[in-house]
Coordinates of C-alpha atoms in Angstrom, one line a residue:
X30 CA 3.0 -61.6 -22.7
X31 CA 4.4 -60.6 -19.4
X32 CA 6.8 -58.3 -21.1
X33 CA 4.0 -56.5 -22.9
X34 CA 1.8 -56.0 -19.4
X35 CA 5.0 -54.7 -18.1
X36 CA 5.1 -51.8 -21.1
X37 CA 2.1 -51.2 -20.8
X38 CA 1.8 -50.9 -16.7
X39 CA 4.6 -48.4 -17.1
X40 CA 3.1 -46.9 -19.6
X41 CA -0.2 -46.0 -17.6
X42 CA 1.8 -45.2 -14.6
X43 CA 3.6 -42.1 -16.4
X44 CA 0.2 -41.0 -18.1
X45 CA -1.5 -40.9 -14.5
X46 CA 1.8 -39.1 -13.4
X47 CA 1.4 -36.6 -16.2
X48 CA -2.3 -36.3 -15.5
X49 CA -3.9 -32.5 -15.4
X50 CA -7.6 -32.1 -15.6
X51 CA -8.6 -30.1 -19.0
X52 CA -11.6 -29.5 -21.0
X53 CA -11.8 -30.5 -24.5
X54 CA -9.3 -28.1 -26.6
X55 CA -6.7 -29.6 -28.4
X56 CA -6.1 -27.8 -32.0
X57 CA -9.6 -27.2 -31.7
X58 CA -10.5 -30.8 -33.6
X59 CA -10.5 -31.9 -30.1
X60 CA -13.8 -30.8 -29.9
X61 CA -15.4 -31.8 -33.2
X62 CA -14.2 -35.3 -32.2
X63 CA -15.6 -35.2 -28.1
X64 CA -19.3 -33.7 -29.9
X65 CA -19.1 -36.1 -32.9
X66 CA -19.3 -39.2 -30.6
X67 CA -21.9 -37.2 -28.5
X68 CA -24.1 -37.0 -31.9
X69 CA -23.3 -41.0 -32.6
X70 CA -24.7 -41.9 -29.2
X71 CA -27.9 -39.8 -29.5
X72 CA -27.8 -41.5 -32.8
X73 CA -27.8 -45.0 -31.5
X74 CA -30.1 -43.9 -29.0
X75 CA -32.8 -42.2 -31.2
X76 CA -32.8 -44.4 -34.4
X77 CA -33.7 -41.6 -36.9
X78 CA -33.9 -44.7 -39.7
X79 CA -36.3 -43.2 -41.6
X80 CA -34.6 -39.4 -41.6
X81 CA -31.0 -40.1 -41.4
X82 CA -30.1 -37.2 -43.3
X83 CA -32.7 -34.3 -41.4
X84 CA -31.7 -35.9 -38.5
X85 CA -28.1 -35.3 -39.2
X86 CA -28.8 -31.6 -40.2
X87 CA -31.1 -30.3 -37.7
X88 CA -28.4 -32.1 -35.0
X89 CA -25.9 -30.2 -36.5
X90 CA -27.6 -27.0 -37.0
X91 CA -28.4 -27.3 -33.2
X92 CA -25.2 -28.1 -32.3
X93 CA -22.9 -26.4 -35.1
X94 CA -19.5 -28.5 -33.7
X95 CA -19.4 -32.2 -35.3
X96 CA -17.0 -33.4 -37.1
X97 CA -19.4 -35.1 -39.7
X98 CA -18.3 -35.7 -43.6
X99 CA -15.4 -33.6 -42.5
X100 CA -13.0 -36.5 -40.9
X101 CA -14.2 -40.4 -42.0
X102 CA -16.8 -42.1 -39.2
X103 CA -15.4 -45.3 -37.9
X104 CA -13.8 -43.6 -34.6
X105 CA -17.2 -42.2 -34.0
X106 CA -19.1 -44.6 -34.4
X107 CA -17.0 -46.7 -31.7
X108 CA -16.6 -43.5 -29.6
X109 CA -20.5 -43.8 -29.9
X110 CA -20.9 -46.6 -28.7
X111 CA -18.1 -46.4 -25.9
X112 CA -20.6 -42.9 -24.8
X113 CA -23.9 -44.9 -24.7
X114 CA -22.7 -47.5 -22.7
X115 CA -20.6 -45.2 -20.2
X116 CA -21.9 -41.9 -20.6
X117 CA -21.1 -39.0 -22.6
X118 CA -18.2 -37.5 -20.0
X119 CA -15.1 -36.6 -21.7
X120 CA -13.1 -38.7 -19.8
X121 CA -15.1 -41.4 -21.5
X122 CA -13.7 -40.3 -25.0
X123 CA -9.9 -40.2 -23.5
X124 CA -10.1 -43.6 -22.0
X125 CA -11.2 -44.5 -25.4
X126 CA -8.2 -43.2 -26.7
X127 CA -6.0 -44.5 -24.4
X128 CA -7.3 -47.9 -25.7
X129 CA -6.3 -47.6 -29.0
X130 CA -2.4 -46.4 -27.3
X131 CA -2.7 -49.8 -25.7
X132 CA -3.4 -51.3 -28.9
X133 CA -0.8 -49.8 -30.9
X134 CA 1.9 -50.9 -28.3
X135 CA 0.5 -54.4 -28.5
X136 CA 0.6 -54.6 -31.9
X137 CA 4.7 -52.8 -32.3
X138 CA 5.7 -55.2 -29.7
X139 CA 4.3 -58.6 -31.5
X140 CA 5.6 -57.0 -34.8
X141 CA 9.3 -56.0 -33.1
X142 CA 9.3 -59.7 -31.2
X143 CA 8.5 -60.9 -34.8
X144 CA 11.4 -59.4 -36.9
X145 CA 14.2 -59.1 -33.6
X146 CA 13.3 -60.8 -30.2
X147 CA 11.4 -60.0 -26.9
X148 CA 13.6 -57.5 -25.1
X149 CA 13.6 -55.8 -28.4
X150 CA 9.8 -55.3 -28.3
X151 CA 9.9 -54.3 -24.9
X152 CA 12.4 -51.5 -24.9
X153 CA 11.3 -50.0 -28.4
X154 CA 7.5 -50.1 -27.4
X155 CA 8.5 -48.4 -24.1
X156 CA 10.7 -45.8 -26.5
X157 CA 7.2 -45.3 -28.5
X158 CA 4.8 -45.2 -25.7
X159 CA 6.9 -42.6 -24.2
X160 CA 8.0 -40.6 -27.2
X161 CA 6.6 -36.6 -26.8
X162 CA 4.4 -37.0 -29.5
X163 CA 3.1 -40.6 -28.4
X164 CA 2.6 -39.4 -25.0
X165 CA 0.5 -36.7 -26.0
X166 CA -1.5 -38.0 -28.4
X167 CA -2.2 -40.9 -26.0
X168 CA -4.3 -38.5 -23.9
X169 CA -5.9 -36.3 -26.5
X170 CA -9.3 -37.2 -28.3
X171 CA -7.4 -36.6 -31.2
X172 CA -7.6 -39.2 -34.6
X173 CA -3.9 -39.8 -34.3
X174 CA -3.6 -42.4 -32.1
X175 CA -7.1 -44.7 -33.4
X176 CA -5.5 -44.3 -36.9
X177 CA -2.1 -45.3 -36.2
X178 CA -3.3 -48.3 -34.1
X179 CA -5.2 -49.6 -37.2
X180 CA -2.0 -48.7 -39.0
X181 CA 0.4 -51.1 -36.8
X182 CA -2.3 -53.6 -37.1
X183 CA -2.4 -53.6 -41.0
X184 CA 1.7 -54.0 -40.9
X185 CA 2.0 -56.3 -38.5
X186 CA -0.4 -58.8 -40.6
X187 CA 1.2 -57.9 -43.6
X188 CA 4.7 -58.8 -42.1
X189 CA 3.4 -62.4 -40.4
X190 CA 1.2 -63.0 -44.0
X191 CA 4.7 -63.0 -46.0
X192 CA 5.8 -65.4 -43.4
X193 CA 3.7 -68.2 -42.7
X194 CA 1.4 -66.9 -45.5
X195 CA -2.0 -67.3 -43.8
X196 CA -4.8 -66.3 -45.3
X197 CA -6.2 -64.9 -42.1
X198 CA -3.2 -62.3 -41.9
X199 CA -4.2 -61.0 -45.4
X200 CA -7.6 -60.5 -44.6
X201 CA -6.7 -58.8 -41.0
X202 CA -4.0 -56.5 -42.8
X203 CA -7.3 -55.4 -45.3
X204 CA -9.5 -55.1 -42.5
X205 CA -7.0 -53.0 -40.5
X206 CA -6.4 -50.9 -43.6
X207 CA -10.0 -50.3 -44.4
X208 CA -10.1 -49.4 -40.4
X209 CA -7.2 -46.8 -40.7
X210 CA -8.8 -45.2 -44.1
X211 CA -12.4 -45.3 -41.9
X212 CA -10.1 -43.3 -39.5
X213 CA -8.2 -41.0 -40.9
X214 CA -7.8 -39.6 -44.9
X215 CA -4.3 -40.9 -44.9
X216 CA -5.1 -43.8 -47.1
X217 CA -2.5 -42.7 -49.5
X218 CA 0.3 -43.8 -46.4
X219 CA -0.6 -47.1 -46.5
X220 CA -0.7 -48.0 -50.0
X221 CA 3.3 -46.4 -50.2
X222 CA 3.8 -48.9 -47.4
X223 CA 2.9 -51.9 -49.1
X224 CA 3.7 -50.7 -52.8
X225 CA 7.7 -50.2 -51.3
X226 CA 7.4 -53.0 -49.4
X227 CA 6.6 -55.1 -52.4
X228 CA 9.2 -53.3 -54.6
X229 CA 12.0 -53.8 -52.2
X230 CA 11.9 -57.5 -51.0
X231 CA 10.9 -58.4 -55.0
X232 CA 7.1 -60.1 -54.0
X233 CA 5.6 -59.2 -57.2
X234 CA 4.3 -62.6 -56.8
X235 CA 1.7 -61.0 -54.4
X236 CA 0.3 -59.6 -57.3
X237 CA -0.6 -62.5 -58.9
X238 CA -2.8 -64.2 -56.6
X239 CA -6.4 -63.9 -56.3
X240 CA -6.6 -64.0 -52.3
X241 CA -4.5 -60.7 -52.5
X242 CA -6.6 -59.3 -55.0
X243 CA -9.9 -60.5 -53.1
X244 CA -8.7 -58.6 -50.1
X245 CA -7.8 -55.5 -51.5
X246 CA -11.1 -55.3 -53.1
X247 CA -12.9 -56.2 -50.1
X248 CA -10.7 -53.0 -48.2
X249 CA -12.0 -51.0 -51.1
X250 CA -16.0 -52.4 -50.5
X251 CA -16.1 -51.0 -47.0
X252 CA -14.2 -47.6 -47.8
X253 CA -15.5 -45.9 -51.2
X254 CA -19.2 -46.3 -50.3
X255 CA -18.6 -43.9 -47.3
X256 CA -15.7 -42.2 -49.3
X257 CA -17.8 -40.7 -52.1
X258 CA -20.8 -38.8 -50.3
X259 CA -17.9 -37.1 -48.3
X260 CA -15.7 -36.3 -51.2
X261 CA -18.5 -35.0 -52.9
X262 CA -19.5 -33.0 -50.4
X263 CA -15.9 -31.9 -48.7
X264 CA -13.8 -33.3 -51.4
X265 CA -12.8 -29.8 -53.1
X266 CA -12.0 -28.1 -49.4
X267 CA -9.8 -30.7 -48.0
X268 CA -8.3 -30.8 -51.8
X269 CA -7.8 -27.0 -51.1
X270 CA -6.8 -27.3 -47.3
X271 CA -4.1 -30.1 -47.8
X272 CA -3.3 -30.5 -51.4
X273 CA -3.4 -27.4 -53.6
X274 CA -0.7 -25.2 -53.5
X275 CA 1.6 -27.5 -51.4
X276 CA 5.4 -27.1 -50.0
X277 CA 7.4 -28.7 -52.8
X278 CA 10.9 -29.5 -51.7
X279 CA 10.7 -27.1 -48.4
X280 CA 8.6 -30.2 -46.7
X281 CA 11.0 -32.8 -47.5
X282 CA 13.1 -31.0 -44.8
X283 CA 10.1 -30.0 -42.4
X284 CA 8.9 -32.8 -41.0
X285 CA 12.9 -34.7 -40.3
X286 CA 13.8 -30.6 -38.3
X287 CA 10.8 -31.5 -36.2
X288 CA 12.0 -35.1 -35.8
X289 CA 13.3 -34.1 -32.1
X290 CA 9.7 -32.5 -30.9
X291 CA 8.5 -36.3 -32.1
X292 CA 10.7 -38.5 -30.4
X293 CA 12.6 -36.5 -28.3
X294 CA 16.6 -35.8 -27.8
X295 CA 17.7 -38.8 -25.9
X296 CA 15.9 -41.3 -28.4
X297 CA 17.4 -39.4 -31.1
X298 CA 21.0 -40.0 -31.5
X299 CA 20.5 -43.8 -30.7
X300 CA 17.7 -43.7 -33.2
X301 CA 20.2 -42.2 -36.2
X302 CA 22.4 -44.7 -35.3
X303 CA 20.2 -47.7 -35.5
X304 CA 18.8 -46.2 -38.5
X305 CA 22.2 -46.1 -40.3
X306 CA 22.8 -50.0 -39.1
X307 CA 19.3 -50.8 -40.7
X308 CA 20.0 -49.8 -43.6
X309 CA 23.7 -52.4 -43.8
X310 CA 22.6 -55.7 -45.8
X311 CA 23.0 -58.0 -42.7
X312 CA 20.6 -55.8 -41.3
X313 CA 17.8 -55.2 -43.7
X314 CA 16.0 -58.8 -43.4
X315 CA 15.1 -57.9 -39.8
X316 CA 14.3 -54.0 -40.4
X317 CA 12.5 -53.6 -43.7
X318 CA 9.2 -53.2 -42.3
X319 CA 10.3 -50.1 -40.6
X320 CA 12.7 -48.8 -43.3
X321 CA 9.0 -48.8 -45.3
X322 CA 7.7 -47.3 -42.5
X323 CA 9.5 -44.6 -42.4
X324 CA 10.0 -44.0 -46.0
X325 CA 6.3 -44.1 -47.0
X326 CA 5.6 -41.4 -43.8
X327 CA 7.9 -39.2 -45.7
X328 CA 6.3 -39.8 -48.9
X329 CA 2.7 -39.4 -48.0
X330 CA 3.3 -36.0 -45.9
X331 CA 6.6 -34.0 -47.4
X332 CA 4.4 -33.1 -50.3
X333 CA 1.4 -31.6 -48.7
X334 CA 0.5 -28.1 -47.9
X335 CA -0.5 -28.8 -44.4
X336 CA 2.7 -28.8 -42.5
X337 CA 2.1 -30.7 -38.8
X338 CA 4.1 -32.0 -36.6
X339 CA 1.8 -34.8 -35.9
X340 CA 1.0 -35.7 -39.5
X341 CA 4.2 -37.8 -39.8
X342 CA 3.0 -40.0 -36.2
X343 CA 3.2 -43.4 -37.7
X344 CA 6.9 -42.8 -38.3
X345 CA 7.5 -43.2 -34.6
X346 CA 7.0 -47.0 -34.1
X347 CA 9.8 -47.3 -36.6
X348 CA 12.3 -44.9 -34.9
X349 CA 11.5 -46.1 -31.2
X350 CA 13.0 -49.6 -33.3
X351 CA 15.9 -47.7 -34.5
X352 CA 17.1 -46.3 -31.3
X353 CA 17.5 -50.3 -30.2
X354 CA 19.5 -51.0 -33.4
X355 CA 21.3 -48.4 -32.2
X356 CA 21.9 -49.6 -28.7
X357 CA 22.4 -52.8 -29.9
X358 CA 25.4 -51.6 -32.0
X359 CA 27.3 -51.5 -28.8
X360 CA 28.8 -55.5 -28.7
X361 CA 29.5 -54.9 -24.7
X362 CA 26.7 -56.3 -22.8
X363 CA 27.3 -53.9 -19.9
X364 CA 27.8 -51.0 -21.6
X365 CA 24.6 -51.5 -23.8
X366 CA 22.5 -52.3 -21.2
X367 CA 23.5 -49.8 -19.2
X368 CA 22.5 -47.1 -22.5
X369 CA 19.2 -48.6 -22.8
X370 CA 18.4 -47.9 -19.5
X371 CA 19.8 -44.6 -19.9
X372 CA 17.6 -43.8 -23.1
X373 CA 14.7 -45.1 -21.4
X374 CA 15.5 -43.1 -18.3
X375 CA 15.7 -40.2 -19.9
X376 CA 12.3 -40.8 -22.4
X377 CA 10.4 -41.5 -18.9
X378 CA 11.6 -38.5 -16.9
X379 CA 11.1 -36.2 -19.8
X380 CA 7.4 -37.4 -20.1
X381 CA 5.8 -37.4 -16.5
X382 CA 7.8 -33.5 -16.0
X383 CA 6.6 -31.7 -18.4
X384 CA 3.0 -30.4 -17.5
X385 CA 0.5 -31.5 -20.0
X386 CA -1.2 -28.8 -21.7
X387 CA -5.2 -28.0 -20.3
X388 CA -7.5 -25.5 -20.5
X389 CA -10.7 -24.9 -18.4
X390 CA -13.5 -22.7 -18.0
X391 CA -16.2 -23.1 -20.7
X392 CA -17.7 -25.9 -18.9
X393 CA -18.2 -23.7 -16.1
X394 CA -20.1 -21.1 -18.9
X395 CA -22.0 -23.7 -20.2
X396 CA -23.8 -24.8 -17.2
X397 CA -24.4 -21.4 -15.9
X398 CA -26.1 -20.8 -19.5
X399 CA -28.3 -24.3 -19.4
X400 CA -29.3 -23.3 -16.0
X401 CA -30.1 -19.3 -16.6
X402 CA -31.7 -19.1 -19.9
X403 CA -35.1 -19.1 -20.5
X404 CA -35.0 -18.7 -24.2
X405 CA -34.3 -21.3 -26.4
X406 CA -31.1 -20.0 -28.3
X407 CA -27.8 -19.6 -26.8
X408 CA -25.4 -17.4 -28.7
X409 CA -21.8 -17.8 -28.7
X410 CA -18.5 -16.5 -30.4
X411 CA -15.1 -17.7 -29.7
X412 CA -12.1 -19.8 -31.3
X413 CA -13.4 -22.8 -28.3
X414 CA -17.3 -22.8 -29.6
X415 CA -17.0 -26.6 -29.6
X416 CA -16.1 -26.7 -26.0
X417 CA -19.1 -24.5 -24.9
X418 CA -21.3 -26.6 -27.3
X419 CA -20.1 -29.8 -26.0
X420 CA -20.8 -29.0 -22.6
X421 CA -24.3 -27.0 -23.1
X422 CA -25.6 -30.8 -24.8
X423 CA -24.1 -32.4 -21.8
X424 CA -25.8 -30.0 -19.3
X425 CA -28.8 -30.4 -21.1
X426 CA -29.8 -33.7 -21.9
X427 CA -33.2 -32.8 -22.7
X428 CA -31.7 -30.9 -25.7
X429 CA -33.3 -27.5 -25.4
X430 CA -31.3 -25.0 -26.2
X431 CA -30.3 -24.5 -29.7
X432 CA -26.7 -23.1 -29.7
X433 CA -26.1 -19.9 -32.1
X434 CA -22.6 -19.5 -33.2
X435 CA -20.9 -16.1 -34.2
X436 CA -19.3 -17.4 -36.8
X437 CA -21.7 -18.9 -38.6
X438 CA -24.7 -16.3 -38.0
X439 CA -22.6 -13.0 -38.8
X440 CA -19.0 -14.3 -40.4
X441 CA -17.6 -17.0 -41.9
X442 CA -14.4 -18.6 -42.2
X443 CA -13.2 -21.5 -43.7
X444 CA -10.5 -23.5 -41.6
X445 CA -9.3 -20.3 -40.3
X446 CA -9.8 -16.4 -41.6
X447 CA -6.7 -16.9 -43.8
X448 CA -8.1 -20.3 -45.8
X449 CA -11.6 -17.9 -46.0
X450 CA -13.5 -15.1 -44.6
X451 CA -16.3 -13.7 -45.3
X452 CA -19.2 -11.1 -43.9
X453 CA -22.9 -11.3 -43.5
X454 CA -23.9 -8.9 -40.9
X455 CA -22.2 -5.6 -42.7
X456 CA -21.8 -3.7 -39.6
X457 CA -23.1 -3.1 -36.5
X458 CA -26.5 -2.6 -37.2
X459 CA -26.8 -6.1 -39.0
X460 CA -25.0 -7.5 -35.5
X461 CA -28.5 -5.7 -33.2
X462 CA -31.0 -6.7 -36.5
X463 CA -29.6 -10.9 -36.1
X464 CA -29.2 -11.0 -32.1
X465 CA -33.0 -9.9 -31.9
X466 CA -33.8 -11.7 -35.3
X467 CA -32.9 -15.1 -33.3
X468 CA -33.8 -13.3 -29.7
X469 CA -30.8 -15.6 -27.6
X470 CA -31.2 -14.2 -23.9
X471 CA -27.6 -14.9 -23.2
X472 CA -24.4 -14.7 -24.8
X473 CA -20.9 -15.5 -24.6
X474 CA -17.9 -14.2 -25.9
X475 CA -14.6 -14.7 -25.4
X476 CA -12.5 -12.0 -24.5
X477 CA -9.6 -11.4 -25.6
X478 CA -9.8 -13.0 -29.0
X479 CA -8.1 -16.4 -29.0
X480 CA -6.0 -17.1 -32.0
X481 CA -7.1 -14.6 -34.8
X482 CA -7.9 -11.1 -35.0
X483 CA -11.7 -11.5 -37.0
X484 CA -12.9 -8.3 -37.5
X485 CA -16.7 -8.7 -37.4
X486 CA -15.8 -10.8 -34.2
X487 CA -14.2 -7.9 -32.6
X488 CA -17.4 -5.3 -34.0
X489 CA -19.4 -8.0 -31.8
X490 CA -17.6 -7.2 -28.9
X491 CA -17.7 -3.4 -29.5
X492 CA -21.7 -3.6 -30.0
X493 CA -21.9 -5.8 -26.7
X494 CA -20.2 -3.2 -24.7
X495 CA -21.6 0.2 -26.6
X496 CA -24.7 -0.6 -26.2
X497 CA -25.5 -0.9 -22.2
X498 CA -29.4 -0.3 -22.4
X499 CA -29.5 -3.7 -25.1
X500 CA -26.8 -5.9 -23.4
X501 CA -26.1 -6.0 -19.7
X502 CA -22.6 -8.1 -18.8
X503 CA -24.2 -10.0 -16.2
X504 CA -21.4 -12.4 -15.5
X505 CA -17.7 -13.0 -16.5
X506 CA -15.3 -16.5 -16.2
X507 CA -12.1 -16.7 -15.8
X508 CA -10.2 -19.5 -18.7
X509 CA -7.8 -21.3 -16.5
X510 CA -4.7 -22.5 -19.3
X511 CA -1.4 -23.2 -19.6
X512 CA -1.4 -22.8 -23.1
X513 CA 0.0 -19.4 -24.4
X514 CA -2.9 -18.5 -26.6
X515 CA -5.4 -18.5 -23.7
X516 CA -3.5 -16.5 -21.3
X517 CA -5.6 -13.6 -19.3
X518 CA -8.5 -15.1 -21.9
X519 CA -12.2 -14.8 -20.1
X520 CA -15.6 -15.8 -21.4
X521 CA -18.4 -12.5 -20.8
X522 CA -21.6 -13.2 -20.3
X523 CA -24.3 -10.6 -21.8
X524 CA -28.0 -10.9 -21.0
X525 CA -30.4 -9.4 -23.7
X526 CA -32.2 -6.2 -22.2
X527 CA -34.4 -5.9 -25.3
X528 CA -36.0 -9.3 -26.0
X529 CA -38.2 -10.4 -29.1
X530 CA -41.6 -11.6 -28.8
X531 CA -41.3 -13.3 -32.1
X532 CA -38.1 -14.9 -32.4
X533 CA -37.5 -16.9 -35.3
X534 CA -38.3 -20.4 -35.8
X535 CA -36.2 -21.7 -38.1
X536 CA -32.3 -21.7 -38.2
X537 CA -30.3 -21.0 -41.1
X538 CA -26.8 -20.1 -42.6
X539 CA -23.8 -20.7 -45.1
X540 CA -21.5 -23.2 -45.0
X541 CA -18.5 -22.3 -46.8
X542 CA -16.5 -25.5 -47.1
X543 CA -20.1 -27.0 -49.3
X544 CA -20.4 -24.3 -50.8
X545 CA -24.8 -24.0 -49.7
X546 CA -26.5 -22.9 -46.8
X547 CA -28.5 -25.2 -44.2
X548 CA -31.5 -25.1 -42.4
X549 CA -34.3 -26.6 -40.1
X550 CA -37.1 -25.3 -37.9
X551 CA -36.5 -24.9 -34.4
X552 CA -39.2 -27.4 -32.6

């Protein structure tokens, strides 16, 4: 396995290369996912058996940022876990992360050294490891990389099972699979993995025996109980989000245009190449799993209305193999090792270069609230609430404040203003009658808007700085970022002049994607 430490000591040596110090921010699920394992932690720690669902609410409406019946639980339930026994620091949740990077290569090498030989593994998990979107994804507390580790797990004891059928490969490829559909709703990928598998190497006798079936149904035990509360409760948005009204035809050509932005140039003319010698009969024995790889990625995603780049990751593993059958179509030695070194060359210079994308600033904000406020609502509004919510719990781990957010108490959206939008304060006087309603001594905005133009958000901003006499800007931070949308951004701190001697004690408002409104009392 010395070949495999080697990948993997690169691997780590280009990541701590790339390195850049960021806050939580990525597509803004970044967040939901750092908070989420935050919640699991306190879970773990304050064994709410008795009022699991109150618990879950008044945690929530406390800290409106989790990622709860809206993504499956298993990665934060381990991220839980990984918090409690470590601490609740982000870098926690990114070394977490970087685990499950370290278990995906380990798990395309053995599956490459299965179906070609060792070198093989080596170069093509080095060509996935370092791939753009790989390399990324490696670092971000995003669900990519947890998912598509379960993913390589579940193919790689699928391919050994139709080997040596073991019984103990079967039931590792279920348990994987239930892992990945625990991970990520992308269920549907796996089951076009194994249904063209099946079809194209003419194993219908899988079908026919009991220890496949026993599996499967064992899979489907540990998923649908979880599955159906949050399909209930979510099942109609994400229905609406990635299903209804989707691309047609126009995504069958999306996601191959972004191909490029996945694996990058220099992997992708050897990775054509290889691809077009995988597909020659003497070449098919060794390369079906990744041929079904890649087909069922297209499947699973062409078709959806949510276009992303990163939706079609677990398409990777199998190019990184099919830029070695392409190197490997070169017969002279030399030459071909000299274009593997080349590729990889290339793949490794690109990655540690390019500056990784960060943003920071709302930590800085959050503490200054925890340690200034002497009421017991924070009020916030900005595209990076989760940030500012995830650092507020971490600042204050006796859990006092109760975090207000913007777009909850006076607007609504659903995914973004164009999936929904809707208004509850009706103008600026409904704005001054909530803010004293709920009587939060400071709030924070961010300034510019980041992302979208939301009009109540921006009548916020006009009340804040109309009304001097209610709301004095007592403090303004600078958003360090690389990333366009948070250019010149800043987060403005207003301290309420006029405060309530009776503040509400209970917290309440709509949630759009179910369709009701929650509430709890404030302790």
């Amino acid at each position: 396995m010395k070949w495999l430490a080697g990948v993997l000591l690169v691997l780590a040596l280009a990541q701590a290369l790339a390195w850049q110090p960021s806050e939580p921010f990525f597509n803004n699920d970044e967040t939901r996912h750092v908070m989420t394992g935050v919640f699991f932690r306190d879970f773990l720690l304050d064994l709410p058996l008795d009022r699991l669902r109150p618990y879950a609410v008044e945690y929530y409406l406390q800290y409106p940022a989790l990622g709860l019946l809206v993504w499956p639980p298993l990665f934060y339930g381990i991220e839980g876990l990984f918090m409690l026994v470590f601490g609740t620091s982000f870098l926690v949740a990114k070394a977490l992360v970087g685990l499950f990077a370290a278990m995906a290569c380990t798990y395309l090498f053995l599956l490459v050294r299965r179906t070609h030989d060792t070198a093989a593994g080596f170069i093509a998990t080095l060509l996935f490891g370092l791939a753009p979107m790989v390399f990324q994804l490696s670092r971000q507390v995003m669900l990519e990389m947890p998912a598509l580790a379960f993913a390589l797990a579940a193919v790689f004891h699928f391919v050994r099972y139709l080997d040596r059928e073991r019984r103990s490969d079967l039931f590792l490829a279920a348990a994987a699979s239930a892992a990945f559909a625990l991970t990520r709703y992308d269920a549907h990928f796996l089951l076009l993995f194994f249904g063209i598998s099946i079809l194209t190497l003419r194993r219908f006798d899988l079908l026919r025996r009991r220890e496949v079936w026993l599996a499967a149904l064992l899979a489907l035990a540990a998923v649908v109980p979880l599955y159906l509360p949050m399909l209930r409760e979510f099942g109609q948005t994400h229905f609406r989000v990635t299903v209804e009204g989707g691309p047609g035809l126009g995504g069958l050509g999306y996601y191959l245009e972004n191909l490029p932005r996945q694996i990058g140039w220099a992997v992708l003319l050897p990775a054509v190449a290889g691809l077009l010698s995988a597909l020659r009969p003497e070449r098919r024995r060794a390369c079906w799993p990744y041929l079904a790889l890649a087909a069922a990625t297209w499947l699973a995603f062409a078709f959806l209305k949510e276009l992303q780049v990163r939706h079609t990751i677990y398409w990777v593993p199998a190019f990184a193999l099919f830029a070695v059958e392409g190197i490997h179509w070169i017969r002279q030695p030399r030459l071909r090792n000299a274009l593997a070194t080349v590729v990889v060359g290339l793949a490794l210079w690109r990655a540690v270069t390019i500056q990784a994308p960060y943003v920071r600033g709302y930590e800085a904000v959050a503490r200054y609230v925890v340690e200034t406020s002497g009421s017991r609502f924070a009020f916030m509004d900005g595209f990076l609430n989760g940030a500012f919510i995830y650092h507020v719990r971490r600042h204050d781990p006796g859990r006092r404040l109760w975090v207000l957010r913007g777009d909850k108490l006076l607007y609504g959206v659903l995914n973004d203003p164009r999936g929904g939008y809707k208004e509850y304060a009706g103008g600026e006087a409904g704005i001054l009658e909530t803010l004293f309603r709920y009587d939060p001594e400071l709030i924070v905005v961010e300034e510019p808007q980041v992302a979208y133009q939301i009009a109540m958000a921006e009548r916020l901003r006009q009340t804040l700085a109309a009304h001097p006499e209610r709301f004095e800007l007592v403090k303004t931070f600078p958003v360090e970022s690389n990333v366009a949308a948070f250019k010149d951004v800043r987060l403005d701190v207003y301290r309420s002049r006029v405060r309530n001697p009776s503040p509400v004690r209970r917290v309440s408002f709509e949630m759009m994607g179910l369709g009701r409104s929650l509430g709890a009392e404030v302790p």
